mmCIF file of C-alpha atoms in Angstrom:
data_model
loop_
_atom_site.group_PDB
_atom_site.id
_atom_site.type_symbol
_atom_site.label_atom_id
_atom_site.label_comp_id
_atom_site.label_asym_id
_atom_site.label_seq_id
_atom_site.Cartn_x
_atom_site.Cartn_y
_atom_site.Cartn_z
ATOM 1 C CA UNK A 1 -4.762 -102.161 -15.954
ATOM 2 C CA UNK A 2 -4.963 -105.147 -18.287
ATOM 3 C CA UNK A 3 -5.916 -108.400 -16.487
ATOM 4 C CA UNK A 4 -3.353 -110.319 -18.626
ATOM 5 C CA UNK A 5 -0.514 -109.238 -16.390
ATOM 6 C CA UNK A 6 -1.781 -110.649 -13.351
ATOM 7 C CA UNK A 7 -1.986 -114.040 -11.955
ATOM 8 C CA UNK A 8 -4.821 -115.406 -9.751
ATOM 9 C CA UNK A 9 -3.718 -112.995 -7.030
ATOM 10 C CA UNK A 10 -2.742 -110.000 -8.951
ATOM 11 C CA UNK A 11 0.810 -111.264 -9.387
ATOM 12 C CA UNK A 12 3.048 -110.250 -12.249
ATOM 13 C CA UNK A 13 5.474 -112.556 -14.040
ATOM 14 C CA UNK A 14 8.794 -111.568 -15.281
ATOM 15 C CA UNK A 15 7.909 -112.626 -18.564
ATOM 16 C CA UNK A 16 5.135 -110.072 -18.828
ATOM 17 C CA UNK A 17 7.649 -107.111 -18.293
ATOM 18 C CA UNK A 18 8.299 -106.290 -21.854
ATOM 19 C CA UNK A 19 4.593 -105.944 -22.629
ATOM 20 C CA UNK A 20 3.957 -103.782 -19.429
ATOM 21 C CA UNK A 21 6.830 -101.534 -20.657
ATOM 22 C CA UNK A 22 4.907 -101.028 -23.993
ATOM 23 C CA UNK A 23 1.657 -100.475 -22.188
ATOM 24 C CA UNK A 24 3.420 -97.804 -19.986
ATOM 25 C CA UNK A 25 4.751 -96.005 -23.113
ATOM 26 C CA UNK A 26 1.276 -96.024 -24.719
ATOM 27 C CA UNK A 27 -0.377 -94.861 -21.667
ATOM 28 C CA UNK A 28 2.054 -91.899 -21.357
ATOM 29 C CA UNK A 29 1.490 -91.010 -25.098
ATOM 30 C CA UNK A 30 -2.195 -90.928 -24.338
ATOM 31 C CA UNK A 31 -1.873 -88.943 -21.299
ATOM 32 C CA UNK A 32 0.014 -86.356 -23.215
ATOM 33 C CA UNK A 33 -2.799 -85.975 -25.812
ATOM 34 C CA UNK A 34 -5.321 -85.915 -22.975
ATOM 35 C CA UNK A 35 -3.648 -82.912 -21.434
ATOM 36 C CA UNK A 36 -3.317 -80.983 -24.896
ATOM 37 C CA UNK A 37 -6.919 -81.719 -25.314
ATOM 38 C CA UNK A 38 -8.078 -80.920 -21.980
ATOM 39 C CA UNK A 39 -9.870 -84.117 -21.144
ATOM 40 C CA UNK A 40 -9.856 -83.908 -17.345
ATOM 41 C CA UNK A 41 -11.444 -87.203 -16.773
ATOM 42 C CA UNK A 42 -9.115 -89.076 -19.213
ATOM 43 C CA UNK A 43 -6.140 -87.466 -17.531
ATOM 44 C CA UNK A 44 -7.193 -88.577 -14.152
ATOM 45 C CA UNK A 45 -8.045 -92.071 -15.318
ATOM 46 C CA UNK A 46 -4.606 -92.445 -17.349
ATOM 47 C CA UNK A 47 -2.668 -91.073 -14.278
ATOM 48 C CA UNK A 48 -4.406 -93.962 -12.236
ATOM 49 C CA UNK A 49 -3.265 -96.394 -14.711
ATOM 50 C CA UNK A 50 0.251 -95.189 -14.612
ATOM 51 C CA UNK A 51 -0.030 -95.590 -10.782
ATOM 52 C CA UNK A 52 -1.038 -99.180 -11.110
ATOM 53 C CA UNK A 53 1.677 -99.713 -13.788
ATOM 54 C CA UNK A 54 4.331 -98.476 -11.461
ATOM 55 C CA UNK A 55 3.119 -100.827 -8.754
ATOM 56 C CA UNK A 56 3.599 -103.607 -11.077
ATOM 57 C CA UNK A 57 6.896 -102.667 -12.218
ATOM 58 C CA UNK A 58 7.970 -102.524 -8.469
ATOM 59 C CA UNK A 59 6.602 -106.003 -8.041
ATOM 60 C CA UNK A 60 8.489 -107.152 -11.039
ATOM 61 C CA UNK A 61 11.847 -105.534 -9.804
ATOM 62 C CA UNK A 62 11.243 -107.316 -6.388
ATOM 63 C CA UNK A 63 10.663 -110.552 -8.024
ATOM 64 C CA UNK A 64 13.712 -110.235 -10.305
ATOM 65 C CA UNK A 65 15.906 -109.483 -7.128
ATOM 66 C CA UNK A 66 14.604 -112.522 -5.358
ATOM 67 C CA UNK A 67 15.048 -114.639 -8.503
ATOM 68 C CA UNK A 68 18.828 -113.310 -8.853
ATOM 69 C CA UNK A 69 19.430 -114.079 -5.136
ATOM 70 C CA UNK A 70 17.743 -117.617 -5.243
ATOM 71 C CA UNK A 71 15.210 -116.670 -2.822
ATOM 72 C CA UNK A 72 12.005 -116.673 -4.797
ATOM 73 C CA UNK A 73 12.652 -118.585 -7.764
ATOM 74 C CA UNK A 74 10.860 -117.476 -10.981
ATOM 75 C CA UNK A 75 7.312 -117.824 -9.636
ATOM 76 C CA UNK A 76 5.221 -114.684 -9.207
ATOM 77 C CA UNK A 77 5.327 -112.331 -6.284
ATOM 78 C CA UNK A 78 2.639 -110.309 -4.715
#
């Protein structure tokens, strides 16, 4: 996954979520093409990328919940 979405310890910031969603959509499009073209190595790599993106989205959700409840402020969460 693109390093610009992570801080020093791999943390995501809420301001990065819109770009993360764009990357997810692009990755899904590329995965569809890889399936059509039967590029099995690319399919595996893109699925792995989507797993990492999913983890970052979950991390952002946790951060958002903490921020909404005043527990974590607006910093990054690992």
